[in-house]
Amino acid sequence: MTRVFSGIKPTGHLTLGNYLGAMRQWAAVDQHQADAVFCIVDLHGMTVDHDPARLRRLTRQGATLLLAAGLDPELCTVFVQSHVDEHARLSYVLECVATDGEMRRMFQYKEKAARERVRGGSVRLSLLTYPVLMAADILAYGADEVPVGDDQAQHVELARDLAVRFNQRYGHTFVVPKATLPRVAARVMNLQEPTSKMGKSDDSGPGIVYLLDEPDVVRKKVMRAVTDSGREVVYDREGRPGVTNLLEILAACTGGNPESLADVHQSYGALKKDTAEAVVEVLRPVQARHKELCADPGYVEEVLRHGAEKARAMARPTVDTAYRAIGLLPPVAEPALNAAR
Ligand code: AQP
């Protein structure tokens, strides 16, 4: 059976981009068709300036939202990355396989490091090395496929390169993974800056629809979305990024096709209204289930505890194999020690 792995980092409240670009596919397709493993990658949440209490809160909220979005612990494995030591163990080994040039070429690193510098902050070393930790996340589970939004495709490519390089140098150890992208909404754009991705840690609040936004807040954000200077509703990513983004969101929410949706909308106002209502409807069941789950925190904790146990058992053999293959001496087991005395 195909093994699928993916994760979400708790650097902010989860967004419509996270949902349409990733979570929805995990719940609707991946968990039913594959041996699927999903986690809240909290170690990645420390690659930029962070508040410990907020990180803990967002980790719990992210996990609750994964379940609210439809992940079913009977069908897939759901856990928190830092609960399974294998991620950090393997990450260091892969740092010994990756090069610093590879890290510095990553688009996300360049963008986020530049943003940190503009803010006058320092850039954490972990921001540079985080794609290696992400490769470890994927390779530890022997994932064949990694369903992600378009912004993460380069990182999955790196995981492939590291797997191939490790296998060639040290013997076959890792499955070589590939990214799978959604048909539409692979990159949901910020409603206020439609040439930038809708990212959960961005500053532009009005341009970001959060999964827990009240319906009226969603409507307001969509109705105020920046559109383009023309009047006709045309699907054209280059020339009409604002309108195209709304068409893609509407298509993703209704299962339609963005080009055909352009033909049936005569004005920007009508398109915004339909998009706002479609988003409200998509978020409604997620928000209702989130509310129920919040009333039962013990259930979420139990899912995460059990998920971490399952994940550990899946990852440990591969990480142990990688340790041996790269030349690390296996620890001597207790009984053998006693026998040698
Ligand atoms: N705008 C987006 N459109 C489509 N897919 C998206 N994803 C994120 N934003 C969009 C997908 O969601 C999954 C989890 O992403 P992540 O939280 O681990 O990291 P990210 O890609 O860096 O997402 P953010 O929201 O932009 O976080 P920050 O602001 O902290 O960097 C991934 O599959 C991602 O592709």
CSV table of C-alpha atoms and ligand atoms in Angstrom, one decimal:
chain,number,residue,atom,x,y,z
A,1,MET,CA,0.0,0.0,0.0
A,2,THR,CA,1.2,3.5,-0.8
A,3,ARG,CA,2.5,5.3,2.3
A,4,VAL,CA,1.6,9.0,2.4
A,5,PHE,CA,3.1,11.5,4.8
A,6,SER,CA,2.4,15.2,5.3
A,7,GLY,CA,2.5,17.9,8.1
A,8,ILE,CA,1.5,21.4,9.1
A,9,LYS,CA,3.6,23.7,11.1
A,10,PRO,CA,2.0,25.6,14.0
A,11,THR,CA,3.4,29.0,13.2
A,12,GLY,CA,0.0,30.7,13.2
A,13,HIS,CA,-3.7,29.9,13.0
A,14,LEU,CA,-4.5,27.6,10.1
A,15,THR,CA,-5.7,29.2,7.0
A,16,LEU,CA,-8.0,28.5,4.0
A,17,GLY,CA,-4.7,28.0,2.1
A,18,ASN,CA,-3.7,25.2,4.4
A,19,TYR,CA,-7.2,23.6,4.1
A,20,LEU,CA,-7.7,23.8,0.3
A,21,GLY,CA,-4.1,23.2,-0.5
A,22,ALA,CA,-3.5,20.3,1.8
A,23,MET,CA,-5.8,19.2,4.7
A,24,ARG,CA,-8.9,18.7,2.6
A,25,GLN,CA,-7.2,16.3,0.2
A,26,TRP,CA,-5.7,14.4,3.2
A,27,ALA,CA,-9.2,13.9,4.7
A,28,ALA,CA,-11.1,13.3,1.5
A,29,VAL,CA,-8.7,11.1,-0.4
A,30,ASP,CA,-5.4,10.2,1.2
A,31,GLN,CA,-6.6,8.6,4.4
A,32,HIS,CA,-9.0,6.4,2.4
A,33,GLN,CA,-6.6,5.3,-0.3
A,34,ALA,CA,-3.2,5.1,1.4
A,35,ASP,CA,-1.4,4.2,4.6
A,36,ALA,CA,-1.5,7.9,5.7
A,37,VAL,CA,0.6,9.6,8.4
A,38,PHE,CA,-0.1,13.2,9.3
A,39,CYS,CA,1.5,15.4,11.9
A,40,ILE,CA,1.7,18.8,13.5
A,41,VAL,CA,5.4,19.7,12.9
A,42,ASP,CA,6.0,21.7,16.0
A,43,LEU,CA,9.8,21.6,15.7
A,44,HIS,CA,9.4,23.6,12.5
A,45,GLY,CA,7.4,26.1,14.5
A,46,MET,CA,10.6,27.2,16.3
A,47,THR,CA,12.5,28.2,13.1
A,48,VAL,CA,11.3,31.8,13.5
A,49,ASP,CA,10.9,34.0,16.6
A,50,HIS,CA,8.3,32.2,18.8
A,51,ASP,CA,6.5,32.3,22.1
A,52,PRO,CA,6.6,28.9,23.9
A,53,ALA,CA,3.1,29.2,25.3
A,54,ARG,CA,1.7,30.2,21.9
A,55,LEU,CA,3.5,27.3,20.2
A,56,ARG,CA,1.9,24.9,22.6
A,57,ARG,CA,-1.5,26.4,22.1
A,58,LEU,CA,-1.2,26.4,18.3
A,59,THR,CA,0.0,22.8,18.3
A,60,ARG,CA,-3.0,21.6,20.2
A,61,GLN,CA,-5.3,23.8,18.1
A,62,GLY,CA,-3.7,22.5,14.8
A,63,ALA,CA,-4.1,18.9,15.9
A,64,THR,CA,-7.7,19.6,16.8
A,65,LEU,CA,-8.3,21.2,13.4
A,66,LEU,CA,-6.8,18.2,11.6
A,67,LEU,CA,-9.4,16.0,13.3
A,68,ALA,CA,-12.1,18.6,12.7
A,69,ALA,CA,-11.2,18.7,9.0
A,70,GLY,CA,-12.0,15.0,8.9
A,71,LEU,CA,-8.9,13.0,9.6
A,72,ASP,CA,-10.0,9.8,11.3
A,73,PRO,CA,-7.6,8.2,13.7
A,74,GLU,CA,-9.1,4.8,12.7
A,75,LEU,CA,-8.0,5.4,9.1
A,76,CYS,CA,-4.7,7.3,9.5
A,77,THR,CA,-2.0,8.2,12.0
A,78,VAL,CA,-2.2,11.7,13.6
A,79,PHE,CA,0.5,12.9,16.0
A,80,VAL,CA,2.8,15.7,17.1
A,81,GLN,CA,6.3,15.7,15.6
A,82,SER,CA,8.2,16.4,18.8
A,83,HIS,CA,6.6,13.4,20.5
A,84,VAL,CA,8.6,11.1,18.2
A,85,ASP,CA,12.4,11.5,18.6
A,86,GLU,CA,13.2,9.8,15.3
A,87,HIS,CA,12.6,13.1,13.4
A,88,ALA,CA,15.4,14.9,15.2
A,89,ARG,CA,17.7,11.8,15.1
A,90,LEU,CA,17.4,11.4,11.4
A,91,SER,CA,17.6,15.1,10.7
A,92,TYR,CA,21.2,15.3,11.9
A,93,VAL,CA,22.2,12.3,9.8
A,94,LEU,CA,20.7,14.0,6.7
A,95,GLU,CA,22.5,17.3,7.6
A,96,CYS,CA,25.7,15.2,7.0
A,97,VAL,CA,24.4,14.4,3.5
A,98,ALA,CA,23.0,17.8,2.5
A,99,THR,CA,25.2,20.8,1.5
A,100,ASP,CA,24.9,24.4,2.6
A,101,GLY,CA,24.5,25.5,-1.0
A,102,GLU,CA,21.3,23.4,-1.3
A,103,MET,CA,19.9,25.0,1.8
A,104,ARG,CA,20.6,28.5,0.7
A,105,ARG,CA,18.8,28.0,-2.6
A,106,MET,CA,15.5,27.2,-1.0
A,107,PHE,CA,12.9,29.9,-1.9
A,108,GLN,CA,11.2,29.8,1.5
A,109,TYR,CA,14.5,30.4,3.3
A,110,LYS,CA,15.3,33.3,1.0
A,111,GLU,CA,11.9,34.9,1.5
A,112,LYS,CA,11.6,34.3,5.2
A,113,ALA,CA,15.2,35.3,6.0
A,114,ALA,CA,14.8,38.5,4.0
A,115,ARG,CA,11.6,39.2,6.0
A,116,GLU,CA,13.3,38.6,9.3
A,117,ARG,CA,16.1,41.0,8.3
A,118,VAL,CA,13.7,43.7,7.3
A,119,ARG,CA,12.1,43.4,10.7
A,120,GLY,CA,15.6,43.8,12.2
A,121,GLY,CA,15.6,40.4,13.7
A,122,SER,CA,18.2,37.7,13.4
A,123,VAL,CA,17.7,34.6,11.2
A,124,ARG,CA,17.8,31.3,13.2
A,125,LEU,CA,20.1,28.6,11.9
A,126,SER,CA,17.1,26.3,12.0
A,127,LEU,CA,15.4,28.4,9.4
A,128,LEU,CA,18.2,27.4,7.0
A,129,THR,CA,18.3,23.8,8.0
A,130,TYR,CA,14.5,23.2,8.3
A,131,PRO,CA,14.2,21.6,4.9
A,132,VAL,CA,16.5,18.8,6.1
A,133,LEU,CA,14.3,18.2,9.1
A,134,MET,CA,11.3,18.1,6.7
A,135,ALA,CA,13.2,15.6,4.6
A,136,ALA,CA,13.7,13.5,7.8
A,137,ASP,CA,10.0,13.8,8.5
A,138,ILE,CA,9.3,12.3,5.1
A,139,LEU,CA,12.1,9.7,4.8
A,140,ALA,CA,11.7,8.3,8.3
A,141,TYR,CA,8.3,7.0,7.3
A,142,GLY,CA,9.3,5.6,4.0
A,143,ALA,CA,6.7,7.8,2.4
A,144,ASP,CA,6.0,7.3,-1.3
A,145,GLU,CA,3.9,10.4,-1.7
A,146,VAL,CA,3.8,13.8,0.0
A,147,PRO,CA,0.6,15.7,-0.6
A,148,VAL,CA,1.5,19.4,-0.3
A,149,GLY,CA,0.6,22.8,-1.7
A,150,ASP,CA,2.8,24.2,-4.4
A,151,ASP,CA,5.0,26.2,-2.0
A,152,GLN,CA,6.4,23.0,-0.5
A,153,ALA,CA,7.2,21.2,-3.7
A,154,GLN,CA,10.9,22.4,-3.7
A,155,HIS,CA,11.3,21.0,-0.2
A,156,VAL,CA,10.0,17.6,-1.3
A,157,GLU,CA,12.4,17.7,-4.2
A,158,LEU,CA,15.2,18.1,-1.7
A,159,ALA,CA,14.0,15.1,0.3
A,160,ARG,CA,14.1,13.1,-3.0
A,161,ASP,CA,17.7,14.3,-3.7
A,162,LEU,CA,18.9,13.4,-0.2
A,163,ALA,CA,17.2,10.0,-0.3
A,164,VAL,CA,18.9,9.2,-3.7
A,165,ARG,CA,22.3,10.5,-2.5
A,166,PHE,CA,22.1,8.6,0.8
A,167,ASN,CA,21.1,5.4,-0.9
A,168,GLN,CA,23.9,5.7,-3.5
A,169,ARG,CA,26.6,6.3,-0.9
A,170,TYR,CA,25.5,4.2,2.0
A,171,GLY,CA,23.3,1.5,0.6
A,172,HIS,CA,19.6,1.4,-0.1
A,173,THR,CA,17.8,2.8,3.0
A,174,PHE,CA,15.1,5.2,1.9
A,175,VAL,CA,12.1,5.2,-0.3
A,176,VAL,CA,12.4,8.1,-2.8
A,177,PRO,CA,9.3,10.2,-2.3
A,178,LYS,CA,7.3,12.4,-4.7
A,179,ALA,CA,5.1,15.5,-4.1
A,180,THR,CA,1.5,15.3,-5.1
A,181,LEU,CA,-0.3,18.6,-5.6
A,182,PRO,CA,-4.1,19.4,-5.6
A,183,ARG,CA,-5.8,20.0,-9.0
A,184,VAL,CA,-6.9,23.5,-8.0
A,185,ALA,CA,-5.9,25.8,-5.1
A,186,ALA,CA,-2.4,24.4,-5.0
A,187,ARG,CA,-1.4,28.0,-4.1
A,188,VAL,CA,-4.2,30.1,-2.5
A,189,MET,CA,-3.1,33.8,-2.7
A,190,ASN,CA,-3.4,36.5,-0.1
A,191,LEU,CA,-6.7,38.4,-0.7
A,192,GLN,CA,-5.0,41.8,-0.2
A,193,GLU,CA,-1.8,40.9,-2.1
A,194,PRO,CA,-2.8,38.4,-4.7
A,195,THR,CA,0.7,37.9,-6.0
A,196,SER,CA,1.8,36.6,-2.5
A,197,LYS,CA,0.8,33.2,-1.0
A,198,MET,CA,-1.8,33.3,1.8
A,199,GLY,CA,0.5,32.3,4.6
A,200,LYS,CA,-0.5,31.8,8.2
A,201,SER,CA,2.3,33.8,9.7
A,202,ASP,CA,2.0,36.8,7.4
A,203,ASP,CA,1.2,40.3,8.8
A,204,SER,CA,-1.7,41.0,6.4
A,205,GLY,CA,-4.7,39.8,8.6
A,206,PRO,CA,-7.4,41.1,6.2
A,207,GLY,CA,-5.9,39.1,3.3
A,208,ILE,CA,-5.9,35.8,5.2
A,209,VAL,CA,-9.0,33.7,5.8
A,210,TYR,CA,-8.5,31.6,9.0
A,211,LEU,CA,-10.3,28.3,9.4
A,212,LEU,CA,-11.9,29.6,12.6
A,213,ASP,CA,-13.0,33.0,11.3
A,214,GLU,CA,-16.7,33.6,11.9
A,215,PRO,CA,-18.9,33.6,8.8
A,216,ASP,CA,-19.3,37.4,8.8
A,217,VAL,CA,-15.5,37.9,9.1
A,218,VAL,CA,-15.0,35.6,6.1
A,219,ARG,CA,-17.6,37.5,4.1
A,220,LYS,CA,-16.0,40.8,4.9
A,221,LYS,CA,-12.5,39.6,4.0
A,222,VAL,CA,-13.6,38.1,0.7
A,223,MET,CA,-15.8,41.1,-0.2
A,224,ARG,CA,-12.8,43.4,0.4
A,225,ALA,CA,-10.4,41.3,-1.6
A,226,VAL,CA,-8.2,43.3,-4.0
A,227,THR,CA,-9.3,42.8,-7.6
A,228,ASP,CA,-7.8,44.1,-10.8
A,229,SER,CA,-8.4,47.2,-12.8
A,230,GLY,CA,-10.5,45.5,-15.6
A,231,ARG,CA,-14.2,44.8,-15.3
A,232,GLU,CA,-14.6,41.4,-17.0
A,233,VAL,CA,-14.2,38.3,-15.0
A,234,VAL,CA,-11.3,36.6,-16.7
A,235,TYR,CA,-9.2,33.6,-15.6
A,236,ASP,CA,-5.6,34.9,-16.1
A,237,ARG,CA,-3.0,34.3,-13.3
A,238,GLU,CA,-0.5,36.7,-14.7
A,239,GLY,CA,-2.7,39.6,-15.8
A,240,ARG,CA,-5.6,39.3,-13.3
A,241,PRO,CA,-4.1,37.7,-10.2
A,242,GLY,CA,-6.8,39.0,-7.8
A,243,VAL,CA,-9.8,37.7,-9.8
A,244,THR,CA,-8.0,34.5,-10.7
A,245,ASN,CA,-7.4,33.8,-7.0
A,246,LEU,CA,-11.1,34.2,-6.2
A,247,LEU,CA,-12.0,31.9,-9.1
A,248,GLU,CA,-9.6,29.3,-7.9
A,249,ILE,CA,-11.0,29.5,-4.3
A,250,LEU,CA,-14.6,29.3,-5.6
A,251,ALA,CA,-13.6,26.3,-7.9
A,252,ALA,CA,-11.9,24.5,-5.0
A,253,CYS,CA,-14.9,25.1,-2.7
A,254,THR,CA,-17.6,24.1,-5.2
A,255,GLY,CA,-15.7,21.4,-7.2
A,256,GLY,CA,-16.0,23.6,-10.3
A,257,ASN,CA,-13.6,24.7,-12.9
A,258,PRO,CA,-12.1,28.2,-12.6
A,259,GLU,CA,-12.4,29.0,-16.4
A,260,SER,CA,-16.0,27.9,-16.6
A,261,LEU,CA,-16.8,29.9,-13.4
A,262,ALA,CA,-15.3,33.0,-15.0
A,263,ASP,CA,-17.8,32.6,-17.9
A,264,VAL,CA,-20.8,32.6,-15.6
A,265,HIS,CA,-19.9,35.6,-13.5
A,266,GLN,CA,-20.7,39.0,-15.0
A,267,SER,CA,-19.1,41.2,-12.3
A,268,TYR,CA,-16.5,41.2,-9.6
A,269,GLY,CA,-19.2,41.9,-7.0
A,270,ALA,CA,-21.1,38.7,-8.0
A,271,LEU,CA,-18.0,36.6,-8.0
A,272,LYS,CA,-17.0,37.9,-4.5
A,273,LYS,CA,-20.4,37.2,-3.1
A,274,ASP,CA,-20.5,33.6,-4.5
A,275,THR,CA,-16.9,33.0,-3.3
A,276,ALA,CA,-17.6,34.3,0.2
A,277,GLU,CA,-20.7,32.1,0.6
A,278,ALA,CA,-18.8,29.1,-0.8
A,279,VAL,CA,-16.0,29.6,1.7
A,280,VAL,CA,-18.5,30.0,4.6
A,281,GLU,CA,-20.1,26.7,3.6
A,282,VAL,CA,-16.8,24.8,3.3
A,283,LEU,CA,-15.7,26.0,6.7
A,284,ARG,CA,-19.1,25.5,8.5
A,285,PRO,CA,-18.7,21.7,9.2
A,286,VAL,CA,-15.0,22.1,10.2
A,287,GLN,CA,-15.9,24.8,12.7
A,288,ALA,CA,-18.8,22.8,14.1
A,289,ARG,CA,-16.6,19.7,14.6
A,290,HIS,CA,-13.8,21.8,16.1
A,291,LYS,CA,-16.2,23.2,18.7
A,292,GLU,CA,-17.3,19.6,19.6
A,293,LEU,CA,-13.7,18.4,19.9
A,294,CYS,CA,-12.7,21.4,22.1
A,295,ALA,CA,-15.3,20.3,24.5
A,296,ASP,CA,-13.5,16.9,24.8
A,297,PRO,CA,-9.8,17.6,25.1
A,298,GLY,CA,-9.1,14.2,26.6
A,299,TYR,CA,-10.1,12.6,23.3
A,300,VAL,CA,-7.7,14.7,21.3
A,301,GLU,CA,-4.9,13.9,23.8
A,302,GLU,CA,-5.6,10.2,23.5
A,303,VAL,CA,-5.5,10.4,19.7
A,304,LEU,CA,-2.1,12.1,19.8
A,305,ARG,CA,-0.7,9.7,22.4
A,306,HIS,CA,-1.7,6.7,20.4
A,307,GLY,CA,-0.7,8.3,17.1
A,308,ALA,CA,2.8,9.0,18.5
A,309,GLU,CA,3.2,5.4,19.5
A,310,LYS,CA,2.2,4.1,16.1
A,311,ALA,CA,4.5,6.7,14.4
A,312,ARG,CA,7.5,5.7,16.6
A,313,ALA,CA,7.1,2.1,15.7
A,314,MET,CA,6.9,3.0,11.9
A,315,ALA,CA,9.9,5.3,11.9
A,316,ARG,CA,12.4,3.6,14.3
A,317,PRO,CA,13.5,0.7,12.0
A,318,THR,CA,14.3,3.0,9.1
A,319,VAL,CA,16.2,5.5,11.3
A,320,ASP,CA,18.1,2.7,13.0
A,321,THR,CA,19.0,1.3,9.5
A,322,ALA,CA,20.2,4.8,8.4
A,323,TYR,CA,22.4,5.1,11.6
A,324,ARG,CA,24.0,1.7,10.9
A,325,ALA,CA,24.5,2.5,7.2
A,326,ILE,CA,26.2,5.8,7.7
A,327,GLY,CA,28.7,4.3,10.1
A,328,LEU,CA,27.4,4.9,13.6
A,329,LEU,CA,28.2,2.1,16.1
A,330,PRO,CA,25.0,0.5,17.4
A,331,PRO,CA,24.7,0.7,21.2
A,332,VAL,CA,25.3,-2.6,23.0
A,333,ALA,CA,22.2,-4.1,24.4
A,334,GLU,CA,22.0,-4.7,28.2
A,335,PRO,CA,22.1,-8.5,28.2
A,336,ALA,CA,25.2,-8.6,26.0
A,337,LEU,CA,26.9,-6.1,28.3
A,338,ASN,CA,26.2,-8.3,31.3
A,339,ALA,CA,27.4,-11.4,29.4
A,340,ALA,CA,30.7,-9.7,28.5
A,341,ARG,CA,31.5,-8.8,32.1
B,1,AQP,N1,-1.7,29.5,0.5
B,1,AQP,C1,-1.6,28.1,0.3
B,1,AQP,N2,-2.1,27.5,-0.7
B,1,AQP,C2,-2.1,26.2,-0.9
B,1,AQP,N3,-1.5,25.4,0.0
B,1,AQP,C3,-0.9,25.9,1.1
B,1,AQP,N4,-0.2,25.4,2.1
B,1,AQP,C4,0.2,26.4,2.9
B,1,AQP,N5,-0.2,27.6,2.5
B,1,AQP,C5,-0.9,27.3,1.3
B,1,AQP,C6,0.0,24.0,2.3
B,1,AQP,O1,-0.4,23.7,3.6
B,1,AQP,C7,0.5,22.6,4.1
B,1,AQP,C8,1.0,23.0,5.5
B,1,AQP,O2,1.9,24.1,5.3
B,1,AQP,P1,2.8,24.6,6.5
B,1,AQP,O3,1.9,25.1,7.5
B,1,AQP,O4,3.6,23.4,7.0
B,1,AQP,O5,3.8,25.6,5.9
B,1,AQP,P2,3.8,26.6,4.8
B,1,AQP,O6,3.7,26.0,3.5
B,1,AQP,O7,5.0,27.5,5.0
B,1,AQP,O8,2.4,27.4,5.2
B,1,AQP,P3,2.2,28.8,5.7
B,1,AQP,O9,0.8,28.9,6.1
B,1,AQP,O10,2.7,29.8,4.7
B,1,AQP,O11,3.0,29.0,7.0
B,1,AQP,P4,4.1,30.1,7.4
B,1,AQP,O12,3.4,31.4,7.2
B,1,AQP,O13,4.5,29.8,8.8
B,1,AQP,O14,5.2,29.9,6.4
B,1,AQP,C9,1.6,22.5,3.1
B,1,AQP,O15,1.3,21.3,2.3
B,1,AQP,C10,1.5,23.7,2.3
B,1,AQP,O16,1.9,23.5,0.9
